[in-house]
mmCIF file of C-alpha atoms and ligand atoms in Angstrom:
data_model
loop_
_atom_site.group_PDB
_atom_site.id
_atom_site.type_symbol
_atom_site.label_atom_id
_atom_site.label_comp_id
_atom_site.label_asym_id
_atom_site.label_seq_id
_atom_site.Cartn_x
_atom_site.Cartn_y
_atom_site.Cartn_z
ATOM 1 C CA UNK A 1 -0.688 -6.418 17.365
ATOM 2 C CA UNK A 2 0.150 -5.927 13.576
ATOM 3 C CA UNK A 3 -2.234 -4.126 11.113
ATOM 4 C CA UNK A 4 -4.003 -5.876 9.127
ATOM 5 C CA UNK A 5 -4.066 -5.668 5.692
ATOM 6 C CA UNK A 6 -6.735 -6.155 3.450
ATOM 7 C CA UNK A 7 -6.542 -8.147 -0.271
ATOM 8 C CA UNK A 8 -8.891 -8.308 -3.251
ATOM 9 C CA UNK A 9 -8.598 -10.574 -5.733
ATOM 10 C CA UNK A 10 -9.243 -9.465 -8.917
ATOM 11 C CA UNK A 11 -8.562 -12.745 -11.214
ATOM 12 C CA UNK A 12 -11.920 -13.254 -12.643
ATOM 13 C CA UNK A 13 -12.472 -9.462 -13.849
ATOM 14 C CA UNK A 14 -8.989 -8.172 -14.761
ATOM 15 C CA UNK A 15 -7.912 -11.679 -14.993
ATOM 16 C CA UNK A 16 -9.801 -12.866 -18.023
ATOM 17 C CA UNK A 17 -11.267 -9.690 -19.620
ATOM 18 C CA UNK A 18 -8.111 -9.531 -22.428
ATOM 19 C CA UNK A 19 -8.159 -13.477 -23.095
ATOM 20 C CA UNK A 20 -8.547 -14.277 -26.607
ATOM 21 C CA UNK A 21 -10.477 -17.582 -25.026
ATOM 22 C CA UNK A 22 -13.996 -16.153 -23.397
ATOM 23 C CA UNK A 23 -13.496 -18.997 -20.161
ATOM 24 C CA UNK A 24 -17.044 -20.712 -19.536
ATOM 25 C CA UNK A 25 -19.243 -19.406 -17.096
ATOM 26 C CA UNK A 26 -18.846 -22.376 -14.739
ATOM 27 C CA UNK A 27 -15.293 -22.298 -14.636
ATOM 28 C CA UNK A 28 -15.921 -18.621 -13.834
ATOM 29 C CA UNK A 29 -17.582 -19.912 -11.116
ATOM 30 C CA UNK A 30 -15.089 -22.301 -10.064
ATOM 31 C CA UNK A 31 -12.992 -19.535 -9.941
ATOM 32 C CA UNK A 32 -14.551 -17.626 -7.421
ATOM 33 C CA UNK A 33 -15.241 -20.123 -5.346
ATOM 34 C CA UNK A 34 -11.966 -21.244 -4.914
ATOM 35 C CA UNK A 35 -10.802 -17.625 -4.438
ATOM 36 C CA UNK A 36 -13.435 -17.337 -1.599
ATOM 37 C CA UNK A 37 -11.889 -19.998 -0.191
ATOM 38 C CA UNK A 38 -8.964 -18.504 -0.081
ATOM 39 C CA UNK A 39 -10.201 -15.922 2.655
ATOM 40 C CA UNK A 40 -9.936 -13.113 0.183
ATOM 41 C CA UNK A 41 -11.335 -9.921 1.444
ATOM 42 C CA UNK A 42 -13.339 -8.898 -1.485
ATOM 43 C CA UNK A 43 -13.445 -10.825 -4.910
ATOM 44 C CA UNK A 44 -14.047 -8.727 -8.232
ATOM 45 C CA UNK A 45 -16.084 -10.823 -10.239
ATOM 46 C CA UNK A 46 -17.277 -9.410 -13.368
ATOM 47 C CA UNK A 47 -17.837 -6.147 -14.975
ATOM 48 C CA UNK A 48 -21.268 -5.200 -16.358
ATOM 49 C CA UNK A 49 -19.379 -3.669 -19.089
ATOM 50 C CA UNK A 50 -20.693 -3.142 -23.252
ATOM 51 C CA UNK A 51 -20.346 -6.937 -24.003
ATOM 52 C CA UNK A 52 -19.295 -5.144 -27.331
ATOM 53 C CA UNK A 53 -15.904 -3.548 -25.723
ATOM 54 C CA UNK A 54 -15.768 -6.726 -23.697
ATOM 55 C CA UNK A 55 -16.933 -9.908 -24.810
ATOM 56 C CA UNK A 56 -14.933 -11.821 -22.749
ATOM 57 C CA UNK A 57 -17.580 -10.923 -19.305
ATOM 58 C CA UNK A 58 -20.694 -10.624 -21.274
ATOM 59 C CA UNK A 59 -22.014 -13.493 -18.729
ATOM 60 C CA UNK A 60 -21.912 -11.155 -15.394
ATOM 61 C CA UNK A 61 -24.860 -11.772 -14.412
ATOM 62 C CA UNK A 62 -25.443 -15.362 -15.479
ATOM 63 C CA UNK A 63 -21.811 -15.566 -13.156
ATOM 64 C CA UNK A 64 -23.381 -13.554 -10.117
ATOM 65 C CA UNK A 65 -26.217 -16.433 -10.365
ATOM 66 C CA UNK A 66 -24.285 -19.134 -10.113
ATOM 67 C CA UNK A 67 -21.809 -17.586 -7.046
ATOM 68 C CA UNK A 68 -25.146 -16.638 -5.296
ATOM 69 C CA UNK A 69 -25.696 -19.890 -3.151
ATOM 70 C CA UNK A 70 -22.377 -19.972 -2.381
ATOM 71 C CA UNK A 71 -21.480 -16.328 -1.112
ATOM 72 C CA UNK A 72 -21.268 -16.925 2.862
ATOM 73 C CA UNK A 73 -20.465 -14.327 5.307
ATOM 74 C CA UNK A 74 -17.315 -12.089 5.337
ATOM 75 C CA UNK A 75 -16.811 -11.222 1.788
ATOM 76 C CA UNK A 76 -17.225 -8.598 0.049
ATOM 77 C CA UNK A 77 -18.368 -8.755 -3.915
ATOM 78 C CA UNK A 78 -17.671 -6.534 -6.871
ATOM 79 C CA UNK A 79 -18.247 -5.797 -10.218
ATOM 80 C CA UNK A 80 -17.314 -2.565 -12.592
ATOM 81 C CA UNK A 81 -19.911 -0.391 -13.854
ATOM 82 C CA UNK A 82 -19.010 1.567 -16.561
ATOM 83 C CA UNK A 83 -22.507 3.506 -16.756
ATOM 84 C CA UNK A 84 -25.803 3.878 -15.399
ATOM 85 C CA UNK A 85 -26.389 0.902 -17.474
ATOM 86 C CA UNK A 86 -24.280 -1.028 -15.826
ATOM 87 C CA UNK A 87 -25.112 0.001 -12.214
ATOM 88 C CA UNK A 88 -29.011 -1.025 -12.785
ATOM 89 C CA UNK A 89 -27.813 -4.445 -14.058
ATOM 90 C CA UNK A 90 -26.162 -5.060 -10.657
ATOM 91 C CA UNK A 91 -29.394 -3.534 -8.714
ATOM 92 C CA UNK A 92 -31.085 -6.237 -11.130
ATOM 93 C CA UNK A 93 -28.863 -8.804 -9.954
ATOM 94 C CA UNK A 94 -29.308 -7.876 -6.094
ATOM 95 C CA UNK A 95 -32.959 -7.621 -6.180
ATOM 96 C CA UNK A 96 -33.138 -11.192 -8.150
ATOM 97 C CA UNK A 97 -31.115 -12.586 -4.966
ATOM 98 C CA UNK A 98 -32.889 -11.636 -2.838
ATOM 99 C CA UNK A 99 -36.611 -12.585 -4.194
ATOM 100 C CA UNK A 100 -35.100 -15.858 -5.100
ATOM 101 C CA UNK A 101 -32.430 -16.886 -2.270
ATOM 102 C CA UNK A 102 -33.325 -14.449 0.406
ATOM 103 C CA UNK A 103 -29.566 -13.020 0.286
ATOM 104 C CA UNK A 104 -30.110 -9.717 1.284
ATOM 105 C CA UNK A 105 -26.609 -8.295 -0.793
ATOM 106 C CA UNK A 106 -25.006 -10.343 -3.473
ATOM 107 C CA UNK A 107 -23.292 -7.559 -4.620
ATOM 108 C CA UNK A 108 -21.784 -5.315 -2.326
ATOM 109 C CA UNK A 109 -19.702 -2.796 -3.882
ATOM 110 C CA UNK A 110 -19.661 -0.921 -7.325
ATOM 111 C CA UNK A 111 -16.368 0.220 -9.169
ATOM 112 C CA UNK A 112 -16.827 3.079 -11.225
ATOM 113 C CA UNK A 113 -13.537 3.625 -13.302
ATOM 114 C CA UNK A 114 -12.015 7.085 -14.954
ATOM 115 C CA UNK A 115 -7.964 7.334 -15.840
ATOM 116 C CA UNK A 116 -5.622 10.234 -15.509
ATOM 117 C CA UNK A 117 -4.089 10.233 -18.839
ATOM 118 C CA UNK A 118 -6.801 11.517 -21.691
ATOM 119 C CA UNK A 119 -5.695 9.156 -24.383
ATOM 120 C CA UNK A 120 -6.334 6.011 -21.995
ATOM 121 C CA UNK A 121 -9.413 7.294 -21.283
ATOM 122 C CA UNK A 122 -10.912 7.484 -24.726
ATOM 123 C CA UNK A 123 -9.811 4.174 -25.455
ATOM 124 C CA UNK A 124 -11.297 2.716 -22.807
ATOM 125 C CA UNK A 125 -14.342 4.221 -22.181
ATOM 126 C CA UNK A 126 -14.850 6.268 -25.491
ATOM 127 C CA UNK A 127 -14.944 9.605 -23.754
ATOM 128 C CA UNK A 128 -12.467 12.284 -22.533
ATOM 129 C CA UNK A 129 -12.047 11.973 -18.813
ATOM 130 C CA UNK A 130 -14.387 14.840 -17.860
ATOM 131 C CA UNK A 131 -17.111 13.016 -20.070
ATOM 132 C CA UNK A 132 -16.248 10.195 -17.929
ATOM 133 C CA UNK A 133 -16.357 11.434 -14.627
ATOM 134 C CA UNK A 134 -19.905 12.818 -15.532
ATOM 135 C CA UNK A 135 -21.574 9.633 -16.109
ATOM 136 C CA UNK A 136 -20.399 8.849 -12.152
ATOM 137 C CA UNK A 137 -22.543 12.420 -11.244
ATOM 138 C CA UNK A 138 -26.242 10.424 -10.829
ATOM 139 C CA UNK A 139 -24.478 6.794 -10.903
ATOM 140 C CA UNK A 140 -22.749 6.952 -7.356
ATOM 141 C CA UNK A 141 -25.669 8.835 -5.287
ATOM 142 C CA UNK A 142 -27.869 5.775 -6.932
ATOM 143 C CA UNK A 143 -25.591 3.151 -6.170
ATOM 144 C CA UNK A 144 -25.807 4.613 -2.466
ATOM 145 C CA UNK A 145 -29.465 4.310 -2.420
ATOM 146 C CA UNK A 146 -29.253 0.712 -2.994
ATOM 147 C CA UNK A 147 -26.614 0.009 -0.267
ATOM 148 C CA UNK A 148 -23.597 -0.049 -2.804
ATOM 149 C CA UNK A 149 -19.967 0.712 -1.625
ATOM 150 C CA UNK A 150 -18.702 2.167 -4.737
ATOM 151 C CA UNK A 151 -14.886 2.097 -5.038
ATOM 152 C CA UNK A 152 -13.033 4.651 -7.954
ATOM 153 C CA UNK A 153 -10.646 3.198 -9.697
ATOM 154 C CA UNK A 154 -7.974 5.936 -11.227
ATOM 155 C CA UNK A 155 -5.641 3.970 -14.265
ATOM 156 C CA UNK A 156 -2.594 5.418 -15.616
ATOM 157 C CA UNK A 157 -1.011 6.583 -12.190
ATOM 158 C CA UNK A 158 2.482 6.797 -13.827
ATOM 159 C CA UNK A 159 2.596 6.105 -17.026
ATOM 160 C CA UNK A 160 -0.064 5.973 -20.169
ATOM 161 C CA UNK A 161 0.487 3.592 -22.836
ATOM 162 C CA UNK A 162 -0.234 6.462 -25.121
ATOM 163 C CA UNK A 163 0.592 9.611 -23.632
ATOM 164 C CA UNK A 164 3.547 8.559 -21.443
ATOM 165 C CA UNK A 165 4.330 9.573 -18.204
ATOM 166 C CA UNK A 166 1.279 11.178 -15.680
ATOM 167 C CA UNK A 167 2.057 13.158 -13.169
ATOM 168 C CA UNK A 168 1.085 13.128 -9.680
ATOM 169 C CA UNK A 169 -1.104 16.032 -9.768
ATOM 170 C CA UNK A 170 -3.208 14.694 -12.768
ATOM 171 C CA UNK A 171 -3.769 11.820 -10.432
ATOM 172 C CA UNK A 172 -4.801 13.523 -7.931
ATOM 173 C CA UNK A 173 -7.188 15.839 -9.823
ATOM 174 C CA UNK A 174 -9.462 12.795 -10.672
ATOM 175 C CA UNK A 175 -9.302 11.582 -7.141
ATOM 176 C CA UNK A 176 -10.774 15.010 -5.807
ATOM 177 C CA UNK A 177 -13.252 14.944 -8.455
ATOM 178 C CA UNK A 178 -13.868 11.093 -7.467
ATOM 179 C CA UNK A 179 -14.442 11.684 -3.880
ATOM 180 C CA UNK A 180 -16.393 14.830 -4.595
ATOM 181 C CA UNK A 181 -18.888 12.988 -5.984
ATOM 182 C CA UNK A 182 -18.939 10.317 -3.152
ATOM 183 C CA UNK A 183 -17.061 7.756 -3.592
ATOM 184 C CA UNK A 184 -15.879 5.362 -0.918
ATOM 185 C CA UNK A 185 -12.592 4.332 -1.815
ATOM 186 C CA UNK A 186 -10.179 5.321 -3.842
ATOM 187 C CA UNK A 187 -8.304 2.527 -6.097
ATOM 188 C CA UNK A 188 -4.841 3.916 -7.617
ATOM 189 C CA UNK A 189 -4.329 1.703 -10.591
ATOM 190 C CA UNK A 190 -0.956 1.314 -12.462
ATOM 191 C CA UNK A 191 -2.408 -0.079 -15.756
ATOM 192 C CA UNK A 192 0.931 -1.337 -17.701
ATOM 193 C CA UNK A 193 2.816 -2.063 -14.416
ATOM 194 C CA UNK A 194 5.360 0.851 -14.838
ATOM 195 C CA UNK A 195 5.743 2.327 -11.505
ATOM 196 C CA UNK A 196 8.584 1.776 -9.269
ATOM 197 C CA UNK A 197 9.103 2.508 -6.055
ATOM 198 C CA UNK A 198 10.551 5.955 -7.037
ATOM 199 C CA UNK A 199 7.828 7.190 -9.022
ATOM 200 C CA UNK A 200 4.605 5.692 -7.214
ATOM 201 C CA UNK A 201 5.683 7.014 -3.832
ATOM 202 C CA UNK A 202 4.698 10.705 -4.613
ATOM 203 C CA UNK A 203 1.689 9.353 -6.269
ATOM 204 C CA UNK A 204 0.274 8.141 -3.034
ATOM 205 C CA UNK A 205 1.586 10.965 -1.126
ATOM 206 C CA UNK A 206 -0.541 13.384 -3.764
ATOM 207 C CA UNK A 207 -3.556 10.676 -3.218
ATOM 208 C CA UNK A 208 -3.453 10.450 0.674
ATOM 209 C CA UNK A 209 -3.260 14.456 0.656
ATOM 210 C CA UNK A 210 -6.579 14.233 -1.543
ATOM 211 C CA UNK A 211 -8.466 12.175 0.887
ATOM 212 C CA UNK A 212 -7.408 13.941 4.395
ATOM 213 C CA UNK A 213 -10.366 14.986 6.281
ATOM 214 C CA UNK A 214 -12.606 13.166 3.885
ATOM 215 C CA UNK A 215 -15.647 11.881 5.408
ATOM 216 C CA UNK A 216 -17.581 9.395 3.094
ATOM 217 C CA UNK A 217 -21.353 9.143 2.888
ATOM 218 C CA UNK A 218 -22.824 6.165 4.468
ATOM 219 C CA UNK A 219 -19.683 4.319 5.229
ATOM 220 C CA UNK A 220 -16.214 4.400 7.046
ATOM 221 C CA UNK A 221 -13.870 7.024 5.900
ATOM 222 C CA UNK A 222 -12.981 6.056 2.133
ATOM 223 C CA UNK A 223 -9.496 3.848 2.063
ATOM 224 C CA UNK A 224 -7.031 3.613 -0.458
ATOM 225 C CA UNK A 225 -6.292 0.885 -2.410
ATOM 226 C CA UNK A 226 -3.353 -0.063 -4.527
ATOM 227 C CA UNK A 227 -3.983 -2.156 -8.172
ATOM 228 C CA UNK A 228 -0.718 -2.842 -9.373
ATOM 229 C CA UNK A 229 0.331 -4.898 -12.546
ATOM 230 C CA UNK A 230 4.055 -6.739 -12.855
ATOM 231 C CA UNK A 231 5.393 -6.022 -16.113
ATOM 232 C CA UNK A 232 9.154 -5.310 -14.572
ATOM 233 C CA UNK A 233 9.131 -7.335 -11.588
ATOM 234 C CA UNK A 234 8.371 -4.333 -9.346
ATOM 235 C CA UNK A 235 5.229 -4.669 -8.104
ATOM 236 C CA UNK A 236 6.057 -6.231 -4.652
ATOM 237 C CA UNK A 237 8.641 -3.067 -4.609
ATOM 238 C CA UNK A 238 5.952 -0.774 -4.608
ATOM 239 C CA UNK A 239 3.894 -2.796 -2.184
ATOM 240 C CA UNK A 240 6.903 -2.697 0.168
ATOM 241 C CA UNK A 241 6.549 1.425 -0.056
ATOM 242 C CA UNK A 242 2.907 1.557 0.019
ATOM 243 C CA UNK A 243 2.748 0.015 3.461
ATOM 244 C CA UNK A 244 5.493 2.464 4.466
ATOM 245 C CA UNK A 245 3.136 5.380 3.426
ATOM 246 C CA UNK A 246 0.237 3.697 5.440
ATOM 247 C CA UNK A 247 -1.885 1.939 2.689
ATOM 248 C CA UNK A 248 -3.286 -1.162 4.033
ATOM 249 C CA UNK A 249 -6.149 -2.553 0.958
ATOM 250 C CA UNK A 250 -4.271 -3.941 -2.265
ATOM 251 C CA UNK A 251 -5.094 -5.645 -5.587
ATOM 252 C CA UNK A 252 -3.792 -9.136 -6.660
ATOM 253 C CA UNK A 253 -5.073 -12.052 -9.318
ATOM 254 C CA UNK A 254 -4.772 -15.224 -8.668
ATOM 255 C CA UNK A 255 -2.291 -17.203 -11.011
ATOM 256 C CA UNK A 256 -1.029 -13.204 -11.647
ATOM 257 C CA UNK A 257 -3.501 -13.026 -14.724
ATOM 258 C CA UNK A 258 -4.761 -10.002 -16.271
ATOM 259 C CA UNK A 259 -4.583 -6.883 -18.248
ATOM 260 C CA UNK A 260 -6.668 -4.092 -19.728
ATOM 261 C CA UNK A 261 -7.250 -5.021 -23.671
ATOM 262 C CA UNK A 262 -7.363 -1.297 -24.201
ATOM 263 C CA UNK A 263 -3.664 -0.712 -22.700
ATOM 264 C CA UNK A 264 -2.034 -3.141 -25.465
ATOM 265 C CA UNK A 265 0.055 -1.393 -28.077
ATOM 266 C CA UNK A 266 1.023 -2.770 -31.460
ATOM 267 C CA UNK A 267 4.390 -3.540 -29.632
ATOM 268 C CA UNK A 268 3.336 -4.842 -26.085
ATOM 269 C CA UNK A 269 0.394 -6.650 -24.459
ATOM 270 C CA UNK A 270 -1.270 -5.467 -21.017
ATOM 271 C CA UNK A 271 0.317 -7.532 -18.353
ATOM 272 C CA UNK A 272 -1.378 -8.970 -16.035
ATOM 273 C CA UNK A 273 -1.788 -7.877 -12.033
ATOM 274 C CA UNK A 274 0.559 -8.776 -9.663
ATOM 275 C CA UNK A 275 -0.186 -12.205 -8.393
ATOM 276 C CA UNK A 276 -2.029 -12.801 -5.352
ATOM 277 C CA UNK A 277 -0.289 -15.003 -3.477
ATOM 278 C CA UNK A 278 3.262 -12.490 -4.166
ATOM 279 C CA UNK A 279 1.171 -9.942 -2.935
ATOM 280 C CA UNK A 280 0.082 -11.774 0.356
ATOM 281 C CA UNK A 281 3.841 -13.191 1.070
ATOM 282 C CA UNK A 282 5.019 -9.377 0.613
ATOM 283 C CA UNK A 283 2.692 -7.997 2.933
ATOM 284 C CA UNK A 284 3.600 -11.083 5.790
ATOM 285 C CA UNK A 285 6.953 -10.596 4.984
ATOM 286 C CA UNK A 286 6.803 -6.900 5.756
ATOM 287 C CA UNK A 287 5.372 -7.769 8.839
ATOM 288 C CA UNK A 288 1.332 -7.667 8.245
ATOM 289 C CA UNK A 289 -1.258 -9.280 8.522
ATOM 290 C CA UNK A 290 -4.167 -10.743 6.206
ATOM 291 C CA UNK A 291 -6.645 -13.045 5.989
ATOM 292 C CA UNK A 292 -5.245 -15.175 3.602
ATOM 293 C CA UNK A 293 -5.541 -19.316 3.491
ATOM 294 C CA UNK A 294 -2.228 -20.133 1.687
ATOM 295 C CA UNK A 295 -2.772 -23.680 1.123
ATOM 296 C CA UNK A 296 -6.737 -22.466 -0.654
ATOM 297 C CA UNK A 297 -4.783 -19.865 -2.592
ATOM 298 C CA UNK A 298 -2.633 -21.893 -3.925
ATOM 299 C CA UNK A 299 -5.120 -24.158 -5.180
ATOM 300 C CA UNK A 300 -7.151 -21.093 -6.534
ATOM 301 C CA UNK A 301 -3.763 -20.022 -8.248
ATOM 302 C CA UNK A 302 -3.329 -22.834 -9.824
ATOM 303 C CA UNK A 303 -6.677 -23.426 -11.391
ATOM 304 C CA UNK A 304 -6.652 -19.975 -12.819
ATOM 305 C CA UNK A 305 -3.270 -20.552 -14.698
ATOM 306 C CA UNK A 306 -4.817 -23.681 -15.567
ATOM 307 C CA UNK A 307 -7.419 -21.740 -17.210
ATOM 308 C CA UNK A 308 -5.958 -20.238 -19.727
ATOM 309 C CA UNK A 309 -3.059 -23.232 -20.411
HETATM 310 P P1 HMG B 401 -19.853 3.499 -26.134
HETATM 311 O O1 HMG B 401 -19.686 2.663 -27.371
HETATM 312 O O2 HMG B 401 -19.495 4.939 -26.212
HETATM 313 O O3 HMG B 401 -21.304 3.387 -25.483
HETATM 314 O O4 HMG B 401 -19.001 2.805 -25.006
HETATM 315 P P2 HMG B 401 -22.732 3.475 -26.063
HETATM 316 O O5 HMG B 401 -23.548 4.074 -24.993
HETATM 317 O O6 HMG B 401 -22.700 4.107 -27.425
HETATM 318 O O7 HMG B 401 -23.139 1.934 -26.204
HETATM 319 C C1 HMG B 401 -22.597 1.069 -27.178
HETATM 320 C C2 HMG B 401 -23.318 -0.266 -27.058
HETATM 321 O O8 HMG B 401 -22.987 -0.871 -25.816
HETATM 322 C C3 HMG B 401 -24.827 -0.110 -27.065
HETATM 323 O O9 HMG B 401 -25.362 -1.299 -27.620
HETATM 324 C C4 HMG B 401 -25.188 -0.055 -25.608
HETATM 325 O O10 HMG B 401 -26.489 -0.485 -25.329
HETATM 326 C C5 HMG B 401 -24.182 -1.032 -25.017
HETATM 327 P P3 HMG B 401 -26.164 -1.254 -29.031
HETATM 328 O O11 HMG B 401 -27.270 -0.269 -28.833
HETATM 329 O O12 HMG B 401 -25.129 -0.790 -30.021
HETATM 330 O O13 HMG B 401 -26.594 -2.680 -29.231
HETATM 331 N N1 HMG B 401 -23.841 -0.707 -23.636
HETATM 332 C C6 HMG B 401 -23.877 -1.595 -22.629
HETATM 333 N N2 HMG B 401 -24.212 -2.903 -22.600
HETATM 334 C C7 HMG B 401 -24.152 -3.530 -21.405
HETATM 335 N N3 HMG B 401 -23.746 -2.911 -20.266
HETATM 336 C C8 HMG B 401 -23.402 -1.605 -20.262
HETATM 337 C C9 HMG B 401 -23.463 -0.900 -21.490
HETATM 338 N N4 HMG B 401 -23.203 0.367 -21.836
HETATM 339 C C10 HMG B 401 -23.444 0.474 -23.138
HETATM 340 N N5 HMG B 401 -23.006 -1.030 -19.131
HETATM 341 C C11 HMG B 401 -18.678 2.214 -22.708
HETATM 342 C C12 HMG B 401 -18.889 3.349 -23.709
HETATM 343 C C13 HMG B 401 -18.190 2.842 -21.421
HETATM 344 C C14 HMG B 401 -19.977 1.481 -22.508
HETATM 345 C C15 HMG B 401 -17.607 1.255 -23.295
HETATM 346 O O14 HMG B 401 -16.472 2.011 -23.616
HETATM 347 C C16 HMG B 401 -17.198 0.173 -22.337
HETATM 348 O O15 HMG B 401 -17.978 -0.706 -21.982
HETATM 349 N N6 HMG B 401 -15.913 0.184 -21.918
HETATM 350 C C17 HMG B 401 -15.417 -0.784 -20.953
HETATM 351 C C18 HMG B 401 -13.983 -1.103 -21.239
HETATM 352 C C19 HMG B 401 -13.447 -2.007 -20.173
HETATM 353 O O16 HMG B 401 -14.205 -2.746 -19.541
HETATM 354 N N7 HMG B 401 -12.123 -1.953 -19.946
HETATM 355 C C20 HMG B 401 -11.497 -2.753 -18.949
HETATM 356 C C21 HMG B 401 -11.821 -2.351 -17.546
HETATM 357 S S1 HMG B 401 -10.841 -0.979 -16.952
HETATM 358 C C22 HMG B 401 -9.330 -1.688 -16.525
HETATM 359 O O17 HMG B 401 -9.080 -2.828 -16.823
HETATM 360 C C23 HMG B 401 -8.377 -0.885 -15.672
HETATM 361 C C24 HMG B 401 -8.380 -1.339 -14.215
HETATM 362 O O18 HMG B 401 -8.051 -2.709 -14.084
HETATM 363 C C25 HMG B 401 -7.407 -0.486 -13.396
HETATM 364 C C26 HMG B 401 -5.999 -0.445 -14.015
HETATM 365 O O19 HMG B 401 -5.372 -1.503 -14.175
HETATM 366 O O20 HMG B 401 -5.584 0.670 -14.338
HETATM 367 C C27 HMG B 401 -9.771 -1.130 -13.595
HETATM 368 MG MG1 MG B 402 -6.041 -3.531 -14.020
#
């Protein structure tokens, strides 16, 4: 029996947050639903972010409300929370749910998200990445308390768009500190898409040694994912070696949209994740498994290009 692998999609977080064009809510909506359809393991829908930093997902919530009805069993939803702000707009969300539609989790899982390069992180988030990690310190144990999975994304695994390259054990410092504090999974993200095989490999190896005999809170032990962008065409490279090294949860966006607006230079704009449906034909081809429709995906792929056409 092969392993199976597990794929989120990403597409309407990472995917439209850097679009000069804020996308309507319903189309949002539309979005997700198609991505559901797709058999997705977990969907990323929004981030309940400073609509200031990010006006582009400003609706989160008015999103989650529409995507309520149509949740059904199986997958697993997301959204980033920068803050303890953003964490009790979630709750909000959840508890609205369930007093109106009886859904006892609409939400599911929280992403808290710190880099490994200093300069990133004060771009991103306005603070240094030990101011950052402290504003997970009360966040995670309360996300916990409401049933929240919280996943920690790390950015900047190889290289910063500011400071250059990052090395290994940077990464790995912020993953100890992440999983100190509790979280669940740990979500290696290589924000401008520079890794290559070469140089990601002893990233993971410095991540997997961070998470050995790790035992998380409430739920399983805490996995690893992989969030990779395509600037260079070697994403599905570095797939190829993270299934090698045992990683079995990845990142795509349908249509391949996406980018960080705070990783664009004067020179070069944030590119965008690698695209779902490469992502699922490398991990087949390799000899996996997922859940993945192809024909659905295909359709969701398409729509979210057409987005932004
Ligand atoms: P700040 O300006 O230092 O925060 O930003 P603040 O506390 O001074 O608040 C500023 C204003 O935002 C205030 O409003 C707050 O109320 C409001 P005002 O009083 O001026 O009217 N505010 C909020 N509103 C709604 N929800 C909130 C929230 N928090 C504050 N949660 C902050 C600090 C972290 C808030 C800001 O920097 C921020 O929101 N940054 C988010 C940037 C972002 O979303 N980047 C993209 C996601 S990360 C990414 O793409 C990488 C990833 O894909 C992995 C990879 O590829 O590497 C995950
Ligand atoms: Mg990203």
């Amino acid at each position: 029996m092969t392993s199976r692998v597990r794929i989120t999609d990403v597409s309407p977080r990472d995917g439209l947050q850097a679009e000069k064009a804020i996308v309507p809510t319903v189309d949002k909506a539309r979005l997700v639903e198609l991505v559901r359809r797709a058999n997705v393991d977990e969907i990323e829908v929004s981030s309940f972010v400073s609509p200031k930093w990010v006006p582009q997902l400003g609706d989160a919530s008015g999103l989650f409300e529409l995507v309520t009805q149509s949740k059904g069993e199986g997958v697993c939803y997301s959204a980033l929370v920068p803050n303890m702000r953003g964490l009790e707009s979630a709750i909000e969300v959840n508890k609205r749910a369930r007093e109106q539609n009886g859904i006892e989790r609409l939400i599911d899982k929280v992403s808290v998200f710190a880099a490994a390069s200093e300069a990133f992180s004060l771009k991103n988030t306005n603070g240094t990445i030990d101011e950052v990690l402290k504003r997970f310190e009360g966040l995670i144990p309360l996300a916990h308390e409401h049933g929240l999975m919280v996943r920690g994304y790390i950015s900047c695994i190889v290289r910063c768009p500011f400071d250059g390259d990052v090395s290994p054990v940077a990464v790995g410092d912020v993953a100890s500190r992440l999983l100190d504090m509790g979280a669940d999974e740990l979500d290696l993200g290589d924000t401008i898409g520079a890794a290559t095989p070469e140089t990601i490999e002893p990233v993971i190896m410095e991540a997997i040694d961070r998470l050995e005999g790790r035992a998380s809170n409430d739920f399983d032990e805490p996995t690893l994912t992989l969030h990779l962008h395509d600037t260079f065409g070697h994403a599905s490279d570095c797939v190829r070696i993270a299934l090698e090294l045992g990683v079995r949860s990845f990142d795509g966006s349908a249509g391949g949209l996406g980018g960080c607006p705070y990783a664009s230079t004067e020179t070069a704009r944030a590119p965008g994740n690698i695209s779902t449906m490469l992502l699922n034909q490398t991990i087949r081809e390799a000899g996996f498994r997922t859940g993945i429709d192809e024909a659905a995906l295909f359709e969701a792929s398409e729509y979210a290009a057409g987005l932004l056409a």
